[in-house]
Amino acid sequence: MNSNSVIAIHGGAGTILRASMPAGAEAEYHAALHAVLSAGQRVLADGGSALDAVSEAVRLLEDCPLFNAGHGAVYTAAGTHELDAAIMDGSTLEAGAICCVKRVRNPVLVARRVLERSEHVLFSGEGAEAFAAAQGLEFVEPEYFHTEARHRQWLLARDQPRAMLDHDGAALAAGHGDPMQYEPIDPNRKFGTVGAVALDLHGHLAAATSTGGVTNKQVGRVGDTPLIGAGCYADDATCAVSTTGSGEMFMRMVAAYDVAAQMAYRNVSLEEAAHDVVMNRLPKIDGRGGLVAVDARGNLALPFNTEGMYRGFARLGETPVTAIYR
Ligand code: ASP
């Protein structure tokens, strides 16, 4: 029995300004994160696997309209939704992922089935939806993903030259900052992807990540989230990692895997490896965002190089801890 069992989650990083938070929104975010952590904690306390805990946490985050995944996903340049997700089991190194799906309610559950029931790792678009249908998973009409807040963000972002991170779009929609100051997938905007990592009572690790991508992205664009090693990685020998941020940069840095690789090859702690990736390596190519990570001893790292990151963790038998700003 591993008594250090723990779950950590994120709901995206970016320009999360106190000033642009509508009244009551902060409490709503804390409550949502708390509820998800409590659910994950219950799975772990009942002896469930880390894989079960991260699937359940990410499923709940996908269903919550506050975050950019599942219901509440951001809009593409065509005014549609395209969702990506991945999941990995640290005990077997098995992984499953899907990208560019438009009608499955919970992308993380499809990714999980890919992990469990397919010889492949990543399915895209129509093929991913055909796989989900064959597995009997739940489908929804595209309107299910619509939320007023994301639609407003998109209407603003549409006039911008490029794509925009979710929470940055929210800051913009709240009227903070001159939109023209912002670059594309930019600095001063937020990311709303969701993710979870966990260590279970049996000593196993798992990670899962799910997203609607970035506001106003080109149709067919795929970010880091569904790419094993970029947006999601888990290996019992090192750590489990879920990232959020400017996906293109996380892909180029193979960010999630780099945390594990630094632990393995440089023999550094989780904290040192995660800090190096988020605070040193990603900023070199203007990569903005953060990650949550846990190692096999239950050590946690939740670094981010933006103004804020929706995040939290829960150890067994303890009250969940949630945070937004630095
Ligand atoms: N990393 C995600 C993507 O590029 C965005 C995010 O984290 O919000 O699709």
XYZ file of C-alpha atoms in Angstrom, residues 16-259:
244
model
C -6.043 34.944 -15.059
C -6.451 38.391 -13.570
C -8.279 39.062 -10.332
C -9.550 42.230 -11.952
C -11.136 40.394 -14.877
C -12.878 37.790 -12.711
C -16.588 38.524 -12.613
C -17.957 38.676 -9.066
C -18.580 35.198 -7.747
C -16.572 33.502 -10.499
C -13.568 32.895 -8.294
C -15.642 31.012 -5.736
C -17.267 29.046 -8.544
C -13.870 27.923 -9.864
C -12.677 26.910 -6.396
C -15.885 24.958 -5.793
C -15.620 23.173 -9.157
C -11.974 22.204 -8.576
C -12.801 21.072 -5.040
C -15.661 18.854 -6.212
C -13.510 17.217 -8.888
C -10.670 16.592 -6.435
C -13.067 15.072 -3.905
C -14.397 12.691 -6.557
C -10.867 11.667 -7.561
C -9.907 11.233 -3.925
C -12.884 8.884 -3.413
C -11.807 6.708 -6.326
C -8.307 6.426 -4.844
C -9.542 5.850 -1.283
C -11.712 2.964 -2.529
C -8.614 1.309 -3.914
C -9.321 2.411 -7.498
C -6.460 2.739 -9.953
C -4.709 5.988 -10.787
C -6.117 5.450 -14.300
C -9.674 5.364 -12.885
C -9.022 8.483 -10.796
C -7.685 10.601 -13.682
C -10.447 9.411 -16.068
C -13.109 10.365 -13.561
C -11.527 13.736 -12.725
C -11.129 14.693 -16.381
C -14.630 13.466 -17.250
C -16.046 15.792 -14.576
C -13.882 18.688 -15.784
C -15.133 18.059 -19.345
C -18.734 18.238 -18.146
C -18.102 21.514 -16.292
C -18.757 24.580 -18.511
C -16.105 26.666 -16.708
C -13.279 24.839 -18.452
C -12.192 24.537 -22.070
C -12.863 20.831 -22.612
C -16.071 18.989 -23.457
C -19.068 21.219 -22.592
C -17.523 24.705 -22.547
C -14.891 24.035 -25.229
C -13.615 26.993 -27.263
C -14.560 27.743 -30.893
C -12.529 27.131 -34.035
C -12.184 29.812 -36.738
C -15.225 28.212 -38.415
C -17.349 28.614 -35.293
C -17.264 24.873 -34.563
C -15.731 22.731 -31.802
C -12.909 20.203 -32.219
C -11.826 18.291 -29.143
C -8.611 16.448 -28.255
C -7.757 14.142 -25.325
C -5.154 11.653 -24.132
C -4.609 9.276 -21.244
C -1.627 7.173 -20.149
C -1.103 4.378 -17.641
C 2.278 4.590 -15.889
C 2.263 0.954 -14.853
C 2.108 -0.456 -18.399
C 3.064 2.570 -20.541
C -0.168 1.960 -22.445
C -1.737 5.085 -23.896
C -4.822 6.187 -25.812
C -5.669 9.471 -27.519
C -8.106 11.101 -29.941
C -8.103 14.409 -31.768
C -10.480 16.605 -33.795
C -13.675 14.960 -32.572
C -16.895 16.956 -32.804
C -19.667 14.906 -31.323
C -18.443 12.719 -28.469
C -19.541 13.969 -25.098
C -16.439 12.904 -23.151
C -13.255 12.687 -25.220
C -11.280 11.308 -22.260
C -13.530 8.244 -22.102
C -12.873 7.564 -25.782
C -9.121 7.932 -25.185
C -9.428 5.459 -22.328
C -11.139 2.913 -24.595
C -8.396 3.399 -27.175
C -5.883 2.596 -24.420
C -7.791 -0.480 -23.313
C -9.283 -1.901 -26.465
C -7.263 -0.849 -29.459
C -3.868 -1.831 -30.782
C -3.449 1.814 -31.861
C -2.679 4.859 -29.746
C -4.143 7.863 -31.573
C -7.304 8.218 -33.671
C -8.391 11.408 -35.426
C -11.684 12.928 -36.584
C -14.134 10.590 -38.268
C -12.104 7.507 -37.419
C -12.073 8.464 -33.757
C -15.845 8.981 -33.810
C -16.404 5.663 -35.568
C -14.297 3.977 -32.881
C -16.286 5.747 -30.133
C -19.578 4.677 -31.740
C -18.418 1.075 -32.002
C -17.558 1.230 -28.296
C -21.070 2.466 -27.482
C -19.862 5.775 -26.011
C -22.163 8.771 -25.674
C -22.661 11.181 -28.579
C -24.119 14.689 -28.426
C -25.230 17.293 -30.961
C -22.554 19.928 -31.680
C -24.671 22.550 -29.855
C -23.993 20.699 -26.613
C -20.516 22.239 -26.540
C -21.813 25.797 -26.896
C -21.544 28.231 -23.985
C -22.263 31.965 -24.131
C -18.928 32.878 -22.563
C -16.820 30.965 -25.110
C -18.955 32.269 -27.969
C -18.339 35.862 -26.856
C -14.619 35.133 -26.617
C -14.634 33.757 -30.123
C -16.478 36.763 -31.576
C -13.698 38.954 -30.168
C -10.906 36.588 -31.174
C -12.242 36.296 -34.716
C -11.079 39.824 -35.411
C -7.588 39.004 -34.150
C -4.912 37.782 -36.498
C -4.468 34.378 -34.864
C -5.663 31.834 -32.359
C -6.057 32.627 -28.690
C -5.683 30.709 -25.466
C -8.893 30.242 -23.628
C -8.368 32.152 -20.393
C -6.612 34.944 -22.265
C -9.730 35.227 -24.385
C -11.725 35.516 -21.187
C -9.536 38.400 -20.009
C -10.051 40.050 -23.376
C -13.801 39.491 -23.277
C -13.840 41.125 -19.848
C -12.330 44.214 -21.444
C -8.856 43.998 -19.987
C -6.051 45.172 -22.157
C -5.897 46.393 -25.678
C -6.535 43.407 -27.924
C -4.020 44.735 -30.403
C -1.249 44.381 -27.865
C -1.738 40.682 -27.904
C 0.034 38.363 -30.193
C -1.723 35.311 -31.491
C -1.512 32.336 -29.286
C -0.285 34.670 -26.906
C 1.331 35.661 -23.850
C -1.339 37.649 -22.291
C -4.100 35.178 -22.719
C -5.210 32.071 -20.951
C -5.421 28.392 -21.666
C -8.337 26.371 -20.345
C -7.368 22.811 -21.021
C -8.001 20.342 -18.190
C -5.879 17.539 -16.837
C -5.203 15.218 -13.944
C -2.366 13.105 -12.563
C -2.597 10.556 -9.766
C -0.670 8.082 -7.648
C -2.842 5.228 -6.377
C -2.623 3.053 -3.259
C -0.909 0.354 -5.316
C 1.934 2.712 -6.224
C 0.896 3.265 -9.856
C 0.804 6.537 -11.765
C -1.509 7.843 -14.523
C -2.146 11.088 -16.398
C -4.977 12.432 -18.586
C -5.470 15.707 -20.484
C -8.444 17.051 -22.488
C -9.066 20.266 -24.426
C -11.083 22.245 -26.924
C -7.735 23.707 -28.062
C -7.234 27.429 -28.565
C -9.933 29.958 -29.467
C -10.165 30.701 -33.191
C -7.776 27.871 -34.129
C -7.778 26.778 -37.754
C -9.976 23.810 -38.524
C -7.896 20.634 -38.254
C -5.285 22.181 -35.961
C -4.114 19.751 -33.302
C -2.160 20.908 -30.251
C -0.055 19.171 -27.624
C -2.922 17.734 -25.586
C -3.515 14.439 -27.463
C 0.177 13.865 -28.190
C 1.746 11.408 -25.786
C 4.894 13.005 -24.419
C 3.821 16.573 -25.206
C 0.561 17.120 -23.303
C 0.411 13.924 -21.280
C 2.853 11.311 -20.019
C 3.043 8.697 -17.254
C 5.678 6.165 -16.238
C 5.789 4.546 -12.790
C 9.588 4.751 -12.976
C 9.529 8.559 -12.987
C 6.308 10.585 -12.935
C 2.898 11.414 -14.404
C 2.464 14.804 -16.132
C -0.449 16.769 -17.644
C 0.253 20.121 -19.334
C -1.610 23.250 -20.379
C -0.403 26.189 -22.414
C 0.662 27.255 -25.891
C 0.415 23.805 -27.430
C 2.761 24.410 -30.339
C 5.621 25.175 -27.934
C 4.798 22.237 -25.658
C 4.943 19.994 -28.723
C 8.311 21.378 -29.805
C 9.706 20.847 -26.293
C 8.048 17.430 -25.870
C 7.282 19.010 -22.516
C 5.561 16.247 -20.529
C 8.123 13.629 -21.502
C 10.977 16.016 -20.836
C 10.028 16.145 -17.153
